[in-house]
Amino acid sequence: MQVSYPMEDITLINILDKAYGIQVEYIYFIPMGDSAYSYRVNCANGDRYYLKLFDHQNDQQKRGIERLKYYLPLTSYMYHQSLFKYTTFPIKTLKGDFQITINNITTVLFNFIQGETLADAYPFSEEILTDIAQSVAAIQQITPYIEDIILLTEEFDISFEDDLEKCMIALDSTINPNDYIKQALREQVMVRKARIFDLLNLVRELRGNAINLNKERVLCHGDIWGGNLIRHENKLYFIDWESAILAPPEFDLVGYIGQEFEVFLTAYEEHLGHSVEVDLDLLRFYSYRHHLRNLTNWLMNILYRNTEQAQNENDLEMILYHCINRWDSIEARLKNVEAVLEKRK
């Protein structure tokens, strides 16, 4: 979120002090993401934490609250059982809970990881790519040890399709001519209307094929991009496990199918200790689903959720420069994967 939640800092500080028994000195709002409000928490004794705040009035954030019951126990267990130490994990309250729910908000306090994210580090060096690939393999190898943790299992969900169609209809209807953001949104999106529905139909077809595959399900982080990676003292930390799921391995490979794929796949297989079969149509499904789901989320934000123009400006920028401008490169990236796989036969 680009604008902080409408709550006085002192109110939030008092909530944290009472629930955790910590002495918060001050909190900093971090303008990032749109699945929750983010804050850095500094305590009088020098301890630091990372806080996520979810707004019950926001349907997207309410879905984020639903996912807490899956990934909070997972990350806590991974860290405290030393299955995967380079991760964020939730701090328990004095009552032993992973979260606080009060009035119209839910909050979660996490350990703070020192370092810079890799959000602006792309294209990654071979060293970083190797680290990411090895970590992805290590995470997948945890799968047999988390059988008692309840996790979401890949159903190849495309339930966003109804909201996407709803948004396209709304954009086709009357838009306030004085709302320059929505006018710009209409101009950029409606000219691509046929393309969007063609891609949606392709995703539906690919989903049907994916459901019939008998692919092994492994633990996947689900959102491995630079913004969810922090490098500190030559160690790579994975944050924001909201999308954690038991899914085919391709789910965590899809972000690295460009020119870097050969380096990534080599390091990934070396850490696993065996070669893997990569399904191109699964990568295709995940690629297009990712962009259409993001498009839907940002459209819903602008048309129905956002109350601040600054957030609308941010979400329009995300649509233009982190979504629709990337569609044309997907098939070329998949051809690169195909060439790498052919070379290995």
C-alpha positions as YAML, in Angstrom:
chain: A
units: angstrom
residues:
- id: 1
  name: MET
  ca: [0.00, 0.00, 0.00]
- id: 2
  name: GLN
  ca: [1.23, 3.49, -0.84]
- id: 3
  name: VAL
  ca: [-0.72, 5.22, 1.95]
- id: 4
  name: SER
  ca: [-0.72, 4.07, 5.57]
- id: 5
  name: TYR
  ca: [-3.78, 2.65, 7.28]
- id: 6
  name: PRO
  ca: [-5.92, 5.41, 8.88]
- id: 7
  name: MET
  ca: [-4.91, 4.73, 12.48]
- id: 8
  name: GLU
  ca: [-2.82, 6.85, 14.81]
- id: 9
  name: ASP
  ca: [0.68, 5.42, 15.36]
- id: 10
  name: ILE
  ca: [0.24, 5.58, 19.13]
- id: 11
  name: THR
  ca: [-2.90, 3.42, 18.91]
- id: 12
  name: LEU
  ca: [-1.05, 0.76, 16.94]
- id: 13
  name: ILE
  ca: [1.93, 0.99, 19.30]
- id: 14
  name: ASN
  ca: [-0.33, 0.43, 22.32]
- id: 15
  name: ILE
  ca: [-1.89, -2.63, 20.67]
- id: 16
  name: LEU
  ca: [1.55, -4.14, 20.04]
- id: 17
  name: ASP
  ca: [2.87, -3.32, 23.52]
- id: 18
  name: LYS
  ca: [-0.11, -4.96, 25.18]
- id: 19
  name: ALA
  ca: [-0.17, -8.08, 22.98]
- id: 20
  name: TYR
  ca: [3.57, -8.80, 22.85]
- id: 21
  name: GLY
  ca: [4.92, -7.19, 26.01]
- id: 22
  name: ILE
  ca: [7.38, -5.15, 24.00]
- id: 23
  name: GLN
  ca: [8.20, -1.47, 24.37]
- id: 24
  name: VAL
  ca: [7.71, 0.02, 20.92]
- id: 25
  name: GLU
  ca: [9.56, 3.29, 20.50]
- id: 26
  name: TYR
  ca: [8.26, 4.16, 17.04]
- id: 27
  name: ILE
  ca: [6.93, 2.61, 13.84]
- id: 28
  name: TYR
  ca: [7.66, 3.43, 10.21]
- id: 29
  name: PHE
  ca: [5.14, 2.92, 7.44]
- id: 30
  name: ILE
  ca: [6.68, 1.13, 4.44]
- id: 31
  name: PRO
  ca: [4.95, 2.03, 1.12]
- id: 32
  name: MET
  ca: [5.03, -1.31, -0.69]
- id: 33
  name: GLY
  ca: [2.73, -4.01, -2.07]
- id: 34
  name: ASP
  ca: [-1.05, -4.09, -1.92]
- id: 35
  name: SER
  ca: [-1.87, -7.29, -0.02]
- id: 36
  name: ALA
  ca: [-1.45, -5.56, 3.38]
- id: 37
  name: TYR
  ca: [-0.04, -2.46, 5.06]
- id: 38
  name: SER
  ca: [3.63, -2.79, 6.03]
- id: 39
  name: TYR
  ca: [5.51, -1.23, 8.95]
- id: 40
  name: ARG
  ca: [8.93, -1.41, 10.57]
- id: 41
  name: VAL
  ca: [8.70, -1.57, 14.34]
- id: 42
  name: ASN
  ca: [11.57, -0.23, 16.48]
- id: 43
  name: CYS
  ca: [11.68, -1.02, 20.20]
- id: 44
  name: ALA
  ca: [13.32, 0.87, 23.05]
- id: 45
  name: ASN
  ca: [15.80, -1.97, 23.65]
- id: 46
  name: GLY
  ca: [16.98, -1.90, 20.04]
- id: 47
  name: ASP
  ca: [14.90, -4.86, 18.81]
- id: 48
  name: ARG
  ca: [13.26, -4.46, 15.41]
- id: 49
  name: TYR
  ca: [10.31, -6.22, 13.82]
- id: 50
  name: TYR
  ca: [8.32, -6.18, 10.61]
- id: 51
  name: LEU
  ca: [4.55, -5.71, 10.90]
- id: 52
  name: LYS
  ca: [1.77, -6.56, 8.47]
- id: 53
  name: LEU
  ca: [-1.66, -4.98, 8.96]
- id: 54
  name: PHE
  ca: [-4.73, -6.27, 7.14]
- id: 55
  name: ASP
  ca: [-7.87, -4.19, 6.65]
- id: 56
  name: HIS
  ca: [-11.11, -6.21, 7.06]
- id: 57
  name: GLN
  ca: [-12.92, -3.76, 4.78]
- id: 58
  name: ASN
  ca: [-10.71, -4.66, 1.81]
- id: 59
  name: ASP
  ca: [-11.79, -7.89, 0.10]
- id: 60
  name: GLN
  ca: [-8.26, -8.58, -1.20]
- id: 61
  name: GLN
  ca: [-6.76, -8.16, 2.26]
- id: 62
  name: LYS
  ca: [-9.50, -10.32, 3.77]
- id: 63
  name: ARG
  ca: [-8.32, -13.11, 1.47]
- id: 64
  name: GLY
  ca: [-4.82, -12.44, 2.79]
- id: 65
  name: ILE
  ca: [-6.09, -12.97, 6.33]
- id: 66
  name: GLU
  ca: [-7.52, -16.35, 5.28]
- id: 67
  name: ARG
  ca: [-4.08, -17.45, 4.10]
- id: 68
  name: LEU
  ca: [-2.45, -16.67, 7.46]
- id: 69
  name: LYS
  ca: [-3.63, -19.99, 8.89]
- id: 70
  name: TYR
  ca: [-1.51, -21.78, 6.31]
- id: 71
  name: TYR
  ca: [1.77, -19.93, 6.02]
- id: 72
  name: LEU
  ca: [2.26, -18.66, 9.57]
- id: 73
  name: PRO
  ca: [2.46, -22.17, 11.12]
- id: 74
  name: LEU
  ca: [4.56, -23.27, 8.12]
- id: 75
  name: THR
  ca: [7.22, -20.57, 8.41]
- id: 76
  name: SER
  ca: [7.34, -20.85, 12.20]
- id: 77
  name: TYR
  ca: [7.85, -24.61, 11.95]
- id: 78
  name: MET
  ca: [10.47, -24.33, 9.19]
- id: 79
  name: TYR
  ca: [12.51, -21.84, 11.18]
- id: 80
  name: HIS
  ca: [12.27, -23.35, 14.65]
- id: 81
  name: GLN
  ca: [12.86, -26.91, 13.39]
- id: 82
  name: SER
  ca: [15.87, -25.65, 11.37]
- id: 83
  name: LEU
  ca: [14.35, -26.93, 8.12]
- id: 84
  name: PHE
  ca: [14.90, -23.55, 6.45]
- id: 85
  name: LYS
  ca: [16.46, -20.80, 8.55]
- id: 86
  name: TYR
  ca: [16.69, -18.05, 5.97]
- id: 87
  name: THR
  ca: [13.11, -16.90, 6.24]
- id: 88
  name: THR
  ca: [10.69, -14.59, 7.97]
- id: 89
  name: PHE
  ca: [8.55, -16.16, 10.67]
- id: 90
  name: PRO
  ca: [5.77, -14.86, 12.93]
- id: 91
  name: ILE
  ca: [6.41, -13.75, 16.50]
- id: 92
  name: LYS
  ca: [3.89, -15.19, 18.95]
- id: 93
  name: THR
  ca: [1.90, -12.94, 21.27]
- id: 94
  name: LEU
  ca: [1.99, -13.33, 25.05]
- id: 95
  name: LYS
  ca: [-1.05, -15.60, 24.63]
- id: 96
  name: GLY
  ca: [0.79, -17.77, 22.10]
- id: 97
  name: ASP
  ca: [-1.13, -16.55, 19.04]
- id: 98
  name: PHE
  ca: [0.37, -15.83, 15.62]
- id: 99
  name: GLN
  ca: [-1.87, -12.81, 15.00]
- id: 100
  name: ILE
  ca: [-3.99, -10.12, 16.64]
- id: 101
  name: THR
  ca: [-7.51, -9.28, 15.52]
- id: 102
  name: ILE
  ca: [-9.03, -6.11, 16.94]
- id: 103
  name: ASN
  ca: [-11.85, -3.95, 15.58]
- id: 104
  name: ASN
  ca: [-11.46, -3.97, 11.77]
- id: 105
  name: ILE
  ca: [-7.83, -5.02, 11.51]
- id: 106
  name: THR
  ca: [-5.63, -8.09, 11.84]
- id: 107
  name: THR
  ca: [-1.91, -7.69, 12.50]
- id: 108
  name: VAL
  ca: [1.06, -10.07, 12.37]
- id: 109
  name: LEU
  ca: [4.51, -9.34, 13.77]
- id: 110
  name: PHE
  ca: [7.54, -10.91, 12.06]
- id: 111
  name: ASN
  ca: [11.25, -11.03, 12.76]
- id: 112
  name: PHE
  ca: [13.12, -8.22, 11.04]
- id: 113
  name: ILE
  ca: [15.72, -9.20, 8.44]
- id: 114
  name: GLN
  ca: [18.56, -6.77, 7.95]
- id: 115
  name: GLY
  ca: [19.63, -6.08, 4.37]
- id: 116
  name: GLU
  ca: [18.37, -4.83, 1.03]
- id: 117
  name: THR
  ca: [15.79, -6.54, -1.13]
- id: 118
  name: LEU
  ca: [16.71, -7.61, -4.65]
- id: 119
  name: ALA
  ca: [13.72, -5.76, -6.13]
- id: 120
  name: ASP
  ca: [15.98, -3.53, -8.22]
- id: 121
  name: ALA
  ca: [18.80, -6.04, -8.76]
- id: 122
  name: TYR
  ca: [17.44, -7.62, -11.97]
- id: 123
  name: PRO
  ca: [19.01, -8.93, -14.15]
- id: 124
  name: PHE
  ca: [20.53, -11.13, -11.48]
- id: 125
  name: SER
  ca: [24.16, -12.20, -11.52]
- id: 126
  name: GLU
  ca: [24.95, -15.89, -11.95]
- id: 127
  name: GLU
  ca: [25.89, -16.00, -8.27]
- id: 128
  name: ILE
  ca: [22.48, -14.72, -7.18]
- id: 129
  name: LEU
  ca: [20.66, -16.96, -9.67]
- id: 130
  name: THR
  ca: [22.54, -19.96, -8.32]
- id: 131
  name: ASP
  ca: [21.63, -19.01, -4.75]
- id: 132
  name: ILE
  ca: [17.95, -18.63, -5.66]
- id: 133
  name: ALA
  ca: [17.85, -21.94, -7.54]
- id: 134
  name: GLN
  ca: [19.56, -23.83, -4.71]
- id: 135
  name: SER
  ca: [17.14, -22.29, -2.20]
- id: 136
  name: VAL
  ca: [14.14, -23.25, -4.33]
- id: 137
  name: ALA
  ca: [15.42, -26.83, -4.41]
- id: 138
  name: ALA
  ca: [16.03, -26.77, -0.64]
- id: 139
  name: ILE
  ca: [12.50, -25.53, 0.01]
- id: 140
  name: GLN
  ca: [11.03, -28.29, -2.15]
- id: 141
  name: GLN
  ca: [13.11, -30.88, -0.30]
- id: 142
  name: ILE
  ca: [11.38, -29.86, 2.94]
- id: 143
  name: THR
  ca: [8.08, -31.31, 1.65]
- id: 144
  name: PRO
  ca: [8.29, -34.72, 3.42]
- id: 145
  name: TYR
  ca: [8.95, -33.01, 6.77]
- id: 146
  name: ILE
  ca: [5.85, -30.81, 6.83]
- id: 147
  name: GLU
  ca: [3.15, -33.45, 6.44]
- id: 148
  name: ASP
  ca: [1.46, -32.29, 9.66]
- id: 149
  name: ILE
  ca: [1.20, -28.68, 8.42]
- id: 150
  name: ILE
  ca: [-2.07, -27.85, 6.67]
- id: 151
  name: LEU
  ca: [-1.30, -26.15, 3.37]
- id: 152
  name: LEU
  ca: [-3.16, -25.11, 0.28]
- id: 153
  name: THR
  ca: [-2.81, -27.57, -2.60]
- id: 154
  name: GLU
  ca: [-2.66, -26.44, -6.21]
- id: 155
  name: GLU
  ca: [-6.07, -26.56, -7.86]
- id: 156
  name: PHE
  ca: [-4.96, -24.42, -10.81]
- id: 157
  name: ASP
  ca: [-7.38, -21.78, -9.61]
- id: 158
  name: ILE
  ca: [-8.59, -19.12, -12.05]
- id: 159
  name: SER
  ca: [-11.45, -17.78, -9.94]
- id: 160
  name: PHE
  ca: [-10.27, -14.25, -10.75]
- id: 161
  name: GLU
  ca: [-11.95, -14.62, -14.17]
- id: 162
  name: ASP
  ca: [-15.32, -13.36, -12.90]
- id: 163
  name: ASP
  ca: [-13.76, -10.21, -11.46]
- id: 164
  name: LEU
  ca: [-11.78, -9.66, -14.65]
- id: 165
  name: GLU
  ca: [-14.95, -9.81, -16.76]
- id: 166
  name: LYS
  ca: [-16.69, -7.51, -14.26]
- id: 167
  name: CYS
  ca: [-13.87, -4.96, -14.57]
- id: 168
  name: MET
  ca: [-13.88, -5.07, -18.35]
- id: 169
  name: ILE
  ca: [-17.63, -4.36, -18.37]
- id: 170
  name: ALA
  ca: [-17.12, -1.47, -15.93]
- id: 171
  name: LEU
  ca: [-14.38, 0.03, -18.10]
- id: 172
  name: ASP
  ca: [-16.67, -0.19, -21.10]
- id: 173
  name: SER
  ca: [-19.35, 1.84, -19.31]
- id: 174
  name: THR
  ca: [-19.38, 5.47, -18.25]
- id: 175
  name: ILE
  ca: [-16.22, 6.68, -16.53]
- id: 176
  name: ASN
  ca: [-16.06, 10.09, -14.86]
- id: 177
  name: PRO
  ca: [-14.30, 12.29, -17.46]
- id: 178
  name: ASN
  ca: [-12.59, 14.20, -14.65]
- id: 179
  name: ASP
  ca: [-10.94, 11.05, -13.29]
- id: 180
  name: TYR
  ca: [-7.74, 11.06, -15.33]
- id: 181
  name: ILE
  ca: [-6.50, 7.78, -13.82]
- id: 182
  name: LYS
  ca: [-9.60, 5.82, -14.82]
- id: 183
  name: GLN
  ca: [-9.64, 7.51, -18.21]
- id: 184
  name: ALA
  ca: [-6.01, 6.47, -18.78]
- id: 185
  name: LEU
  ca: [-6.85, 3.00, -17.52]
- id: 186
  name: ARG
  ca: [-9.69, 2.67, -20.00]
- id: 187
  name: GLU
  ca: [-7.50, 3.86, -22.89]
- id: 188
  name: GLN
  ca: [-4.72, 1.39, -22.09]
- id: 189
  name: VAL
  ca: [-6.87, -1.64, -21.26]
- id: 190
  name: MET
  ca: [-9.84, -1.48, -23.63]
- id: 191
  name: VAL
  ca: [-7.61, -1.31, -26.70]
- id: 192
  name: ARG
  ca: [-6.33, -4.72, -25.55]
- id: 193
  name: LYS
  ca: [-9.78, -6.16, -24.78]
- id: 194
  name: ALA
  ca: [-9.69, -8.86, -27.47]
- id: 195
  name: ARG
  ca: [-6.17, -9.87, -26.46]
- id: 196
  name: ILE
  ca: [-7.15, -10.11, -22.81]
- id: 197
  name: PHE
  ca: [-10.05, -12.43, -23.52]
- id: 198
  name: ASP
  ca: [-7.93, -14.52, -25.90]
- id: 199
  name: LEU
  ca: [-5.39, -14.98, -23.10]
- id: 200
  name: LEU
  ca: [-8.14, -15.80, -20.62]
- id: 201
  name: ASN
  ca: [-9.45, -18.51, -22.95]
- id: 202
  name: LEU
  ca: [-5.91, -19.86, -23.33]
- id: 203
  name: VAL
  ca: [-5.51, -20.01, -19.55]
- id: 204
  name: ARG
  ca: [-8.81, -21.89, -19.29]
- id: 205
  name: GLU
  ca: [-7.61, -24.42, -21.86]
- id: 206
  name: LEU
  ca: [-4.21, -24.81, -20.20]
- id: 207
  name: ARG
  ca: [-5.91, -25.28, -16.84]
- id: 208
  name: GLY
  ca: [-7.88, -28.21, -18.25]
- id: 209
  name: ASN
  ca: [-4.65, -29.81, -19.40]
- id: 210
  name: ALA
  ca: [-2.90, -29.15, -16.09]
- id: 211
  name: ILE
  ca: [-5.65, -30.78, -14.05]
- id: 212
  name: ASN
  ca: [-5.10, -34.01, -15.96]
- id: 213
  name: LEU
  ca: [-1.36, -34.06, -15.28]
- id: 214
  name: ASN
  ca: [-0.06, -36.34, -12.58]
- id: 215
  name: LYS
  ca: [2.73, -34.05, -11.39]
- id: 216
  name: GLU
  ca: [4.34, -34.37, -7.97]
- id: 217
  name: ARG
  ca: [3.30, -31.64, -5.50]
- id: 218
  name: VAL
  ca: [6.13, -30.01, -3.56]
- id: 219
  name: LEU
  ca: [6.37, -27.05, -1.22]
- id: 220
  name: CYS
  ca: [6.55, -23.85, -3.27]
- id: 221
  name: HIS
  ca: [7.04, -20.32, -1.98]
- id: 222
  name: GLY
  ca: [4.80, -19.13, -4.80]
- id: 223
  name: ASP
  ca: [6.09, -15.58, -5.29]
- id: 224
  name: ILE
  ca: [9.86, -15.64, -5.74]
- id: 225
  name: TRP
  ca: [10.77, -12.28, -7.21]
- id: 226
  name: GLY
  ca: [13.43, -9.79, -6.15]
- id: 227
  name: GLY
  ca: [11.14, -7.91, -3.79]
- id: 228
  name: ASN
  ca: [10.66, -11.04, -1.70]
- id: 229
  name: LEU
  ca: [14.39, -11.77, -1.47]
- id: 230
  name: ILE
  ca: [16.79, -10.09, 0.96]
- id: 231
  name: ARG
  ca: [20.54, -10.56, 0.77]
- id: 232
  name: HIS
  ca: [22.51, -10.11, 3.98]
- id: 233
  name: GLU
  ca: [26.08, -11.21, 4.69]
- id: 234
  name: ASN
  ca: [26.09, -13.46, 1.60]
- id: 235
  name: LYS
  ca: [22.91, -15.22, 2.74]
- id: 236
  name: LEU
  ca: [19.64, -15.11, 0.80]
- id: 237
  name: TYR
  ca: [16.48, -14.70, 2.86]
- id: 238
  name: PHE
  ca: [12.97, -15.46, 1.59]
- id: 239
  name: ILE
  ca: [10.15, -13.24, 2.85]
- id: 240
  name: ASP
  ca: [6.38, -12.97, 2.28]
- id: 241
  name: TRP
  ca: [5.19, -16.59, 2.15]
- id: 242
  name: GLU
  ca: [1.55, -15.64, 1.56]
- id: 243
  name: SER
  ca: [1.41, -17.69, -1.66]
- id: 244
  name: ALA
  ca: [3.00, -20.83, -0.18]
- id: 245
  name: ILE
  ca: [1.38, -23.92, -1.64]
- id: 246
  name: LEU
  ca: [1.89, -27.59, -2.49]
- id: 247
  name: ALA
  ca: [2.20, -27.44, -6.26]
- id: 248
  name: PRO
  ca: [4.17, -28.81, -9.21]
- id: 249
  name: PRO
  ca: [7.81, -27.59, -9.15]
- id: 250
  name: GLU
  ca: [7.13, -25.41, -12.20]
- id: 251
  name: PHE
  ca: [5.28, -22.98, -9.92]
- id: 252
  name: ASP
  ca: [8.57, -21.76, -8.47]
- id: 253
  name: LEU
  ca: [10.55, -22.11, -11.70]
- id: 254
  name: VAL
  ca: [8.36, -19.88, -13.86]
- id: 255
  name: GLY
  ca: [9.99, -16.63, -12.76]
- id: 256
  name: TYR
  ca: [13.33, -17.71, -14.26]
- id: 257
  name: ILE
  ca: [12.44, -18.88, -17.77]
- id: 258
  name: GLY
  ca: [14.32, -16.19, -19.66]
- id: 259
  name: GLN
  ca: [17.94, -16.20, -20.75]
- id: 260
  name: GLU
  ca: [18.87, -17.11, -17.17]
- id: 261
  name: PHE
  ca: [17.01, -20.44, -17.25]
- id: 262
  name: GLU
  ca: [20.00, -22.64, -18.06]
- id: 263
  name: VAL
  ca: [22.02, -21.27, -15.13]
- id: 264
  name: PHE
  ca: [19.01, -21.57, -12.85]
- id: 265
  name: LEU
  ca: [18.09, -25.12, -13.92]
- id: 266
  name: THR
  ca: [21.67, -26.37, -13.61]
- id: 267
  name: ALA
  ca: [22.01, -25.10, -10.02]
- id: 268
  name: TYR
  ca: [18.51, -26.31, -9.14]
- id: 269
  name: GLU
  ca: [19.15, -29.86, -10.38]
- id: 270
  name: GLU
  ca: [22.59, -30.00, -8.79]
- id: 271
  name: HIS
  ca: [21.09, -29.22, -5.40]
- id: 272
  name: LEU
  ca: [18.30, -31.76, -5.89]
- id: 273
  name: GLY
  ca: [20.84, -34.36, -6.98]
- id: 274
  name: HIS
  ca: [18.89, -35.44, -10.05]
- id: 275
  name: SER
  ca: [17.50, -34.14, -13.33]
- id: 276
  name: VAL
  ca: [13.88, -32.99, -13.59]
- id: 277
  name: GLU
  ca: [11.22, -33.02, -16.28]
- id: 278
  name: VAL
  ca: [9.89, -29.55, -16.97]
- id: 279
  name: ASP
  ca: [6.43, -29.19, -18.49]
- id: 280
  name: LEU
  ca: [6.28, -26.26, -20.93]
- id: 281
  name: ASP
  ca: [2.50, -25.97, -20.82]
- id: 282
  name: LEU
  ca: [2.56, -25.70, -17.04]
- id: 283
  name: LEU
  ca: [5.07, -22.87, -17.34]
- id: 284
  name: ARG
  ca: [2.82, -21.30, -19.97]
- id: 285
  name: PHE
  ca: [-0.22, -21.62, -17.67]
- id: 286
  name: TYR
  ca: [1.60, -20.10, -14.70]
- id: 287
  name: SER
  ca: [3.02, -17.27, -16.82]
- id: 288
  name: TYR
  ca: [-0.28, -16.11, -18.27]
- id: 289
  name: ARG
  ca: [-2.29, -16.78, -15.11]
- id: 290
  name: HIS
  ca: [0.16, -14.67, -13.12]
- id: 291
  name: HIS
  ca: [-0.26, -11.65, -15.37]
- id: 292
  name: LEU
  ca: [-4.03, -11.94, -15.76]
- id: 293
  name: ARG
  ca: [-4.51, -12.38, -12.02]
- id: 294
  name: ASN
  ca: [-2.30, -9.35, -11.32]
- id: 295
  name: LEU
  ca: [-4.17, -7.34, -13.94]
- id: 296
  name: THR
  ca: [-7.46, -8.26, -12.29]
- id: 297
  name: ASN
  ca: [-6.20, -7.31, -8.84]
- id: 298
  name: TRP
  ca: [-4.98, -3.88, -9.94]
- id: 299
  name: LEU
  ca: [-8.17, -3.25, -11.95]
- id: 300
  name: MET
  ca: [-10.25, -4.12, -8.88]
- id: 301
  name: ASN
  ca: [-8.10, -1.80, -6.79]
- id: 302
  name: ILE
  ca: [-8.62, 1.18, -9.08]
- id: 303
  name: LEU
  ca: [-12.28, 0.57, -9.87]
- id: 304
  name: TYR
  ca: [-13.58, -0.63, -6.51]
- id: 305
  name: ARG
  ca: [-11.13, -0.71, -3.59]
- id: 306
  name: ASN
  ca: [-8.80, 2.26, -3.49]
- id: 307
  name: THR
  ca: [-9.73, 5.41, -1.63]
- id: 308
  name: GLU
  ca: [-6.51, 7.34, -2.32]
- id: 309
  name: GLN
  ca: [-5.45, 8.70, -5.71]
- id: 310
  name: ALA
  ca: [-1.81, 7.95, -4.90]
- id: 311
  name: GLN
  ca: [-2.68, 4.26, -4.71]
- id: 312
  name: ASN
  ca: [-4.56, 4.49, -8.02]
- id: 313
  name: GLU
  ca: [-1.50, 6.05, -9.65]
- id: 314
  name: ASN
  ca: [0.68, 3.27, -8.31]
- id: 315
  name: ASP
  ca: [-1.68, 0.54, -9.52]
- id: 316
  name: LEU
  ca: [-1.98, 2.08, -12.98]
- id: 317
  name: GLU
  ca: [1.81, 2.12, -13.20]
- id: 318
  name: MET
  ca: [1.89, -1.55, -12.18]
- id: 319
  name: ILE
  ca: [-0.57, -2.44, -14.96]
- id: 320
  name: LEU
  ca: [1.42, -0.54, -17.58]
- id: 321
  name: TYR
  ca: [4.97, -1.46, -16.62]
- id: 322
  name: HIS
  ca: [4.71, -4.73, -14.70]
- id: 323
  name: CYS
  ca: [1.93, -6.47, -16.58]
- id: 324
  name: ILE
  ca: [0.69, -5.66, -20.09]
- id: 325
  name: ASN
  ca: [4.16, -4.73, -21.33]
- id: 326
  name: ARG
  ca: [5.39, -8.26, -20.51]
- id: 327
  name: TRP
  ca: [2.85, -10.39, -22.36]
- id: 328
  name: ASP
  ca: [4.72, -10.35, -25.66]
- id: 329
  name: SER
  ca: [7.88, -11.79, -24.12]
- id: 330
  name: ILE
  ca: [6.29, -14.91, -22.63]
- id: 331
  name: GLU
  ca: [6.43, -17.13, -25.74]
- id: 332
  name: ALA
  ca: [10.01, -16.06, -26.48]
- id: 333
  name: ARG
  ca: [10.98, -16.97, -22.92]
- id: 334
  name: LEU
  ca: [9.28, -20.36, -23.26]
- id: 335
  name: LYS
  ca: [11.18, -21.00, -26.49]
- id: 336
  name: ASN
  ca: [14.37, -20.37, -24.56]
- id: 337
  name: VAL
  ca: [13.32, -23.02, -22.02]
- id: 338
  name: GLU
  ca: [12.50, -25.43, -24.83]
- id: 339
  name: ALA
  ca: [15.94, -24.88, -26.38]
- id: 340
  name: VAL
  ca: [17.66, -25.54, -23.04]
- id: 341
  name: LEU
  ca: [15.67, -28.74, -22.53]
- id: 342
  name: GLU
  ca: [16.37, -29.94, -26.08]
- id: 343
  name: LYS
  ca: [20.08, -29.38, -25.59]
- id: 344
  name: ARG
  ca: [20.00, -31.62, -22.50]
- id: 345
  name: LYS
  ca: [18.44, -34.62, -24.27]
...
